[in-house]
Every structure is written in C-alpha cells, then in structure tokens.
Amino acid sequence: GAGVSQSPSNKVTEKGKDVELRCDPISGHTALYWYRQSLGQGLEFLIYFQGNSAPDKSGLPSDRFSAERTGGSVSTLTIQRTQQEDSAVYLCASSPKTGTSGAAYNEQFFGPGTRLTVL
Amino acid sequence: AQSVTQPDIHITVSEGASLELRCNYSYGATPYLFWYVQSPGQGLQLLLKYFSGDTLVQGIKGFEAEFKRSQSSFNLRKPSVHWSDAAEYFCAVYNNNDMRFGAGTRLTVKP
C-alpha cells in the first residue's frame, strides 16, 4: 500500500482480556517500530524490529507485552491480561533502513494508530 | 539517557500571527533532531529534520527550525500561521535506534 496501515483503528476491551494490534508497514521497509502514546504524553518507544528480529525490546513496559514480525513485513503487538493503564494510542512506524549509525538513519513513516480503550 | 522537553502543552495563536514552538533536549552529543505534526486521526508527519550543517533548516508547509547547540534547543517557527496548522506538534531526538519524543504541543489557531 501507499502508507503504513494499522488495524483495528479502535479497540475497546475489558480488563483482563488479550488484544492483538496489527501493523502493515510500507512494502520493502526493513525497520519497524512500535510506540505508545498516552493521553498528554509524548510517544513512548516500545520495540524495534530489523527484518524479523527485534534487537531492542527495552521499551516493552511489562511481560504482558509482546510483539512479533513475520516475513519481514506485518507485525503484531499483543497485550495479555490488559489493564486500564494500557489504554493509549499505539502507533507503528516503518523505515527503509535501520539506524545502526547516524548515516543509516532514514525517515520513519507512521501509521494512523490504534486507539485502545480498556474498560 | 536522552530526553526531550516541550515546555508548552498548549498554544493558541491567531491566524496570520507568527509561531514558535519550543523544544529542548538533553543528550551528550548532538543528536538528530526532528519535528513531527499530528493532525486529528492521522499519523505523524515529518515536518523537518536536522542532522548536521546549516543550523537553520527549512521544512514543509512553511515551517523552519533552528538548532542552537549552546541552548540545546531546536525551536520550530512559522512566520504566518494558517488555520490548517492546528494540530499536535512533536519534537524528537534520535541516536542509534533510540528515538525519543517530547510530550507534544497542541496548537490552536483562532480565526
């Protein structure tokens, strides 16, 4: 597609349920990032993929959060046993290159996000 | 750890007035610096970025930003604001796969 897409756009769930959020990056982009945007907060880095591997998982807030990426393309962010504090907008971004050095950095293209509400 | 501070949570300006959004960062070296805009229901769009060289960078939609090393600042400016500029603006710093965003500044434009 022309841009990064995310689904669903909105998700309302009950506390304790599991949710899966999907990100379809721009075709050919090797790097993929997940961020969380809580109300009144900046974007909080969650996890970064280079191809299918995740060299940086440092941002995942707890072991209830996990993510995978298959075929170097689609990524799924899973939140188990959701809590009310998980309510936020989850943004995905993809980039043509990884940023292992300054010269290799390239622009991140963001999806519209998934708004998650945990009741 | 690097961090980004946007001191102004919400700014209101009149259409046609000038705009300056503040951004300060904390990092040992000069990171890569960015400004993004997020319109309601939209993803973030890159306005401009600074990697090196000329400290005054021009971006899209008539925006510019100036990197001031001595002040660790990267403020965003626009000489004349349009109603369509109403949005949330995020400053970000990047180094070695670590991208940090400020909390954002919400811009309201009065007619």
mmCIF file of C-alpha atoms in Angstrom:
data_model
loop_
_atom_site.group_PDB
_atom_site.id
_atom_site.type_symbol
_atom_site.label_atom_id
_atom_site.label_comp_id
_atom_site.label_asym_id
_atom_site.label_seq_id
_atom_site.Cartn_x
_atom_site.Cartn_y
_atom_site.Cartn_z
ATOM 1 C CA GLY A 1 0.000 0.000 0.000
ATOM 2 C CA ALA A 2 0.892 3.647 -0.131
ATOM 3 C CA GLY A 3 1.493 4.047 3.579
ATOM 4 C CA VAL A 4 1.666 2.294 6.909
ATOM 5 C CA SER A 5 -1.665 0.842 7.916
ATOM 6 C CA GLN A 6 -2.830 -0.305 11.309
ATOM 7 C CA SER A 7 -5.817 -2.305 12.431
ATOM 8 C CA PRO A 8 -8.120 -2.012 14.131
ATOM 9 C CA SER A 9 -8.363 1.749 14.283
ATOM 10 C CA ASN A 10 -10.229 1.486 17.560
ATOM 11 C CA LYS A 11 -10.396 -1.317 20.085
ATOM 12 C CA VAL A 12 -12.428 -1.407 23.254
ATOM 13 C CA THR A 13 -11.818 -4.333 25.561
ATOM 14 C CA GLU A 14 -12.483 -5.427 29.079
ATOM 15 C CA LYS A 15 -9.807 -5.539 31.709
ATOM 16 C CA GLY A 16 -8.075 -8.895 31.727
ATOM 17 C CA LYS A 17 -8.678 -9.721 28.081
ATOM 18 C CA ASP A 18 -5.917 -10.148 25.493
ATOM 19 C CA VAL A 19 -5.681 -7.887 22.442
ATOM 20 C CA GLU A 20 -3.744 -8.006 19.200
ATOM 21 C CA LEU A 21 -2.822 -4.928 17.251
ATOM 22 C CA ARG A 22 -1.653 -5.198 13.687
ATOM 23 C CA CYS A 23 0.740 -3.096 11.639
ATOM 24 C CA ASP A 24 1.295 -3.345 7.895
ATOM 25 C CA PRO A 25 4.431 -1.395 7.038
ATOM 26 C CA ILE A 26 5.306 0.127 3.710
ATOM 27 C CA SER A 27 6.444 -2.581 1.337
ATOM 28 C CA GLY A 28 10.198 -3.008 1.381
ATOM 29 C CA HIS A 29 10.779 -1.194 4.631
ATOM 30 C CA THR A 30 13.142 -3.246 6.758
ATOM 31 C CA ALA A 31 12.743 -1.412 10.046
ATOM 32 C CA LEU A 32 9.542 -1.319 12.069
ATOM 33 C CA TYR A 33 8.841 0.493 15.316
ATOM 34 C CA TRP A 34 6.020 0.376 17.867
ATOM 35 C CA TYR A 35 5.217 3.351 20.084
ATOM 36 C CA ARG A 36 2.603 4.066 22.693
ATOM 37 C CA GLN A 37 1.007 7.481 23.002
ATOM 38 C CA SER A 38 -0.829 8.009 26.246
ATOM 39 C CA LEU A 39 -3.080 10.992 26.849
ATOM 40 C CA GLY A 40 -0.961 14.092 27.338
ATOM 41 C CA GLN A 41 2.252 12.177 26.843
ATOM 42 C CA GLY A 42 4.772 12.035 24.077
ATOM 43 C CA LEU A 43 5.418 8.870 22.187
ATOM 44 C CA GLU A 44 6.891 6.085 24.264
ATOM 45 C CA PHE A 45 9.148 3.686 22.387
ATOM 46 C CA LEU A 46 8.108 0.060 22.811
ATOM 47 C CA ILE A 47 10.022 -2.143 20.417
ATOM 48 C CA TYR A 48 12.007 -2.059 17.216
ATOM 49 C CA PHE A 49 12.322 -4.718 14.511
ATOM 50 C CA GLN A 50 15.052 -5.080 11.961
ATOM 51 C CA GLY A 51 13.633 -7.567 9.499
ATOM 52 C CA ASN A 52 12.024 -10.254 11.657
ATOM 53 C CA SER A 53 14.299 -9.861 14.636
ATOM 54 C CA ALA A 54 13.883 -7.465 17.498
ATOM 55 C CA PRO A 55 17.291 -6.274 18.658
ATOM 56 C CA ASP A 56 15.733 -3.762 21.005
ATOM 57 C CA LYS A 57 12.897 -4.823 23.308
ATOM 58 C CA SER A 58 13.847 -2.438 26.049
ATOM 59 C CA GLY A 59 10.722 -0.355 25.807
ATOM 60 C CA LEU A 60 8.178 -3.060 26.469
ATOM 61 C CA PRO A 61 6.587 -1.994 29.770
ATOM 62 C CA SER A 62 5.940 -5.471 31.129
ATOM 63 C CA ASP A 63 5.960 -9.151 30.225
ATOM 64 C CA ARG A 64 2.307 -8.807 29.257
ATOM 65 C CA PHE A 65 3.503 -7.059 26.114
ATOM 66 C CA SER A 66 4.992 -8.966 23.215
ATOM 67 C CA ALA A 67 5.450 -8.399 19.523
ATOM 68 C CA GLU A 68 6.392 -10.383 16.508
ATOM 69 C CA ARG A 69 7.076 -9.746 12.882
ATOM 70 C CA THR A 70 6.812 -12.356 10.178
ATOM 71 C CA GLY A 71 8.186 -12.371 6.674
ATOM 72 C CA GLY A 72 9.857 -9.053 7.313
ATOM 73 C CA SER A 73 6.502 -7.398 6.860
ATOM 74 C CA VAL A 74 3.416 -7.483 9.090
ATOM 75 C CA SER A 75 3.893 -7.032 12.802
ATOM 76 C CA THR A 76 1.555 -7.862 15.654
ATOM 77 C CA LEU A 77 1.691 -6.298 19.091
ATOM 78 C CA THR A 78 -0.016 -8.446 21.701
ATOM 79 C CA ILE A 79 -1.084 -7.275 25.123
ATOM 80 C CA GLN A 80 -2.137 -10.008 27.512
ATOM 81 C CA ARG A 81 -4.413 -9.524 30.507
ATOM 82 C CA THR A 82 -4.998 -5.889 29.630
ATOM 83 C CA GLN A 83 -5.103 -3.295 32.362
ATOM 84 C CA GLN A 84 -6.727 0.121 32.343
ATOM 85 C CA GLU A 85 -3.328 1.788 32.225
ATOM 86 C CA ASP A 86 -2.751 0.117 28.860
ATOM 87 C CA SER A 87 -5.329 2.474 27.347
ATOM 88 C CA ALA A 88 -3.491 4.569 24.781
ATOM 89 C CA VAL A 89 -2.941 5.051 21.083
ATOM 90 C CA TYR A 90 -0.479 2.531 19.725
ATOM 91 C CA LEU A 91 1.484 3.813 16.753
ATOM 92 C CA CYS A 92 3.535 1.861 14.292
ATOM 93 C CA ALA A 93 6.219 3.296 12.037
ATOM 94 C CA SER A 94 8.378 1.792 9.329
ATOM 95 C CA SER A 95 11.611 2.936 7.788
ATOM 96 C CA PRO A 96 13.540 1.937 4.679
ATOM 97 C CA LYS A 97 16.722 1.466 6.644
ATOM 98 C CA THR A 98 17.812 0.683 10.118
ATOM 99 C CA GLY A 99 19.531 3.273 12.222
ATOM 100 C CA THR A 100 22.587 1.482 13.414
ATOM 101 C CA SER A 101 24.598 4.559 12.699
ATOM 102 C CA GLY A 102 23.661 8.102 12.090
ATOM 103 C CA ALA A 103 24.306 7.900 8.392
ATOM 104 C CA ALA A 104 21.990 4.932 8.042
ATOM 105 C CA TYR A 105 19.030 6.677 9.635
ATOM 106 C CA ASN A 106 16.090 7.246 7.463
ATOM 107 C CA GLU A 107 12.723 8.783 7.991
ATOM 108 C CA GLN A 108 10.101 6.870 9.914
ATOM 109 C CA PHE A 109 6.682 6.757 8.304
ATOM 110 C CA PHE A 110 3.882 6.490 10.819
ATOM 111 C CA GLY A 111 0.556 4.739 10.635
ATOM 112 C CA PRO A 112 -2.653 6.337 11.944
ATOM 113 C CA GLY A 113 -2.540 4.321 15.147
ATOM 114 C CA THR A 114 -4.857 2.036 17.054
ATOM 115 C CA ARG A 115 -6.765 3.615 19.913
ATOM 116 C CA LEU A 116 -7.055 1.036 22.686
ATOM 117 C CA THR A 117 -9.519 1.545 25.499
ATOM 118 C CA VAL A 118 -9.520 -0.879 28.411
ATOM 119 C CA LEU A 119 -12.664 -0.710 30.486
ATOM 120 C CA ALA B 1 19.560 8.960 28.875
ATOM 121 C CA GLN B 2 18.471 11.383 26.256
ATOM 122 C CA SER B 3 15.252 13.266 26.770
ATOM 123 C CA VAL B 4 13.145 15.849 25.024
ATOM 124 C CA THR B 5 11.203 18.647 26.673
ATOM 125 C CA GLN B 6 8.446 20.664 25.103
ATOM 126 C CA PRO B 7 7.614 23.269 27.754
ATOM 127 C CA ASP B 8 4.337 24.384 26.234
ATOM 128 C CA ILE B 9 1.473 21.911 26.409
ATOM 129 C CA HIS B 10 -0.973 24.135 24.552
ATOM 130 C CA ILE B 11 -0.511 27.292 22.495
ATOM 131 C CA THR B 12 -3.180 29.460 20.904
ATOM 132 C CA VAL B 13 -2.327 31.915 18.149
ATOM 133 C CA SER B 14 -4.387 33.990 15.779
ATOM 134 C CA GLU B 15 -4.401 33.140 12.118
ATOM 135 C CA GLY B 16 -1.696 35.117 10.384
ATOM 136 C CA ALA B 17 0.364 35.535 13.524
ATOM 137 C CA SER B 18 3.840 34.131 13.922
ATOM 138 C CA LEU B 19 4.501 30.930 15.815
ATOM 139 C CA GLU B 20 7.361 29.497 17.800
ATOM 140 C CA LEU B 21 7.202 26.099 19.485
ATOM 141 C CA ARG B 22 9.954 25.325 21.933
ATOM 142 C CA CYS B 23 11.976 22.147 22.182
ATOM 143 C CA ASN B 24 14.918 21.376 24.445
ATOM 144 C CA TYR B 25 16.861 18.168 24.536
ATOM 145 C CA SER B 26 19.267 16.545 26.895
ATOM 146 C CA TYR B 27 21.972 14.485 25.307
ATOM 147 C CA GLY B 28 25.734 14.323 25.452
ATOM 148 C CA ALA B 29 26.355 14.567 21.754
ATOM 149 C CA THR B 30 24.411 16.359 19.081
ATOM 150 C CA PRO B 31 21.584 14.028 18.241
ATOM 151 C CA TYR B 32 19.492 14.044 15.140
ATOM 152 C CA LEU B 33 16.534 16.344 15.674
ATOM 153 C CA PHE B 34 13.054 16.255 14.220
ATOM 154 C CA TRP B 35 9.715 17.953 14.280
ATOM 155 C CA TYR B 36 6.564 15.992 13.509
ATOM 156 C CA VAL B 37 2.977 17.133 13.179
ATOM 157 C CA GLN B 38 -0.040 15.011 14.049
ATOM 158 C CA SER B 39 -3.434 16.072 12.818
ATOM 159 C CA PRO B 40 -6.529 14.554 14.454
ATOM 160 C CA GLY B 41 -6.938 10.923 13.452
ATOM 161 C CA GLN B 42 -3.752 10.988 11.427
ATOM 162 C CA GLY B 43 -0.324 9.513 11.850
ATOM 163 C CA LEU B 44 2.701 11.653 12.460
ATOM 164 C CA GLN B 45 4.118 13.531 9.509
ATOM 165 C CA LEU B 46 7.693 14.708 9.380
ATOM 166 C CA LEU B 47 7.978 18.496 9.084
ATOM 167 C CA LEU B 48 11.744 18.811 9.094
ATOM 168 C CA LYS B 49 14.927 17.307 10.444
ATOM 169 C CA TYR B 50 18.424 18.365 11.399
ATOM 170 C CA PHE B 51 21.404 16.075 11.009
ATOM 171 C CA SER B 52 24.314 18.452 10.533
ATOM 172 C CA GLY B 53 25.381 21.548 8.656
ATOM 173 C CA ASP B 54 23.324 24.704 8.468
ATOM 174 C CA THR B 55 21.612 25.168 11.793
ATOM 175 C CA LEU B 56 18.531 26.728 10.220
ATOM 176 C CA VAL B 57 16.522 24.063 8.459
ATOM 177 C CA GLN B 58 13.543 24.517 6.228
ATOM 178 C CA GLY B 59 10.664 22.108 6.245
ATOM 179 C CA ILE B 60 7.339 21.533 4.606
ATOM 180 C CA LYS B 61 4.281 23.745 4.977
ATOM 181 C CA GLY B 62 6.412 26.844 5.542
ATOM 182 C CA PHE B 63 7.959 25.684 8.803
ATOM 183 C CA GLU B 64 11.560 26.150 9.820
ATOM 184 C CA ALA B 65 13.592 25.266 12.878
ATOM 185 C CA GLU B 66 16.860 26.470 14.280
ATOM 186 C CA PHE B 67 19.334 24.283 16.113
ATOM 187 C CA LYS B 68 21.153 26.108 18.888
ATOM 188 C CA ARG B 69 23.826 23.927 20.413
ATOM 189 C CA SER B 70 24.577 26.308 23.275
ATOM 190 C CA GLN B 71 20.956 26.187 24.384
ATOM 191 C CA SER B 72 20.303 22.548 23.467
ATOM 192 C CA SER B 73 17.256 23.790 21.639
ATOM 193 C CA PHE B 74 15.540 23.119 18.352
ATOM 194 C CA ASN B 75 12.603 25.520 18.200
ATOM 195 C CA LEU B 76 10.044 25.365 15.422
ATOM 196 C CA ARG B 77 8.869 28.555 13.768
ATOM 197 C CA LYS B 78 6.420 29.747 11.183
ATOM 198 C CA PRO B 79 6.049 33.416 10.198
ATOM 199 C CA SER B 80 2.325 33.291 9.486
ATOM 200 C CA VAL B 81 0.064 30.572 10.821
ATOM 201 C CA HIS B 82 -2.841 29.177 8.820
ATOM 202 C CA TRP B 83 -5.972 27.638 10.292
ATOM 203 C CA SER B 84 -4.921 24.288 8.837
ATOM 204 C CA ASP B 85 -1.827 24.315 11.047
ATOM 205 C CA ALA B 86 -3.955 23.478 14.084
ATOM 206 C CA ALA B 87 -2.570 20.137 15.246
ATOM 207 C CA GLU B 88 -0.261 18.493 17.758
ATOM 208 C CA TYR B 89 3.450 19.050 17.242
ATOM 209 C CA PHE B 90 6.144 16.718 18.492
ATOM 210 C CA CYS B 91 9.849 17.295 18.769
ATOM 211 C CA ALA B 92 12.047 14.200 18.679
ATOM 212 C CA VAL B 93 15.673 13.267 19.074
ATOM 213 C CA TYR B 94 17.338 10.202 17.630
ATOM 214 C CA ASN B 95 20.577 8.359 18.212
ATOM 215 C CA ASN B 96 21.463 4.780 17.442
ATOM 216 C CA ASN B 97 17.944 3.409 17.154
ATOM 217 C CA ASP B 98 16.769 5.307 20.210
ATOM 218 C CA MET B 99 14.047 7.747 19.191
ATOM 219 C CA ARG B 100 12.639 9.921 21.961
ATOM 220 C CA PHE B 101 9.666 12.192 21.572
ATOM 221 C CA GLY B 102 8.555 15.183 23.561
ATOM 222 C CA ALA B 103 5.117 15.273 25.146
ATOM 223 C CA GLY B 104 3.835 17.446 22.330
ATOM 224 C CA THR B 105 2.435 20.934 21.982
ATOM 225 C CA ARG B 106 -1.143 21.356 20.888
ATOM 226 C CA LEU B 107 -1.642 24.322 18.606
ATOM 227 C CA THR B 108 -4.994 26.058 18.378
ATOM 228 C CA VAL B 109 -5.488 28.686 15.685
ATOM 229 C CA LYS B 110 -8.030 31.440 16.282
ATOM 230 C CA PRO B 111 -9.763 32.999 13.287
#
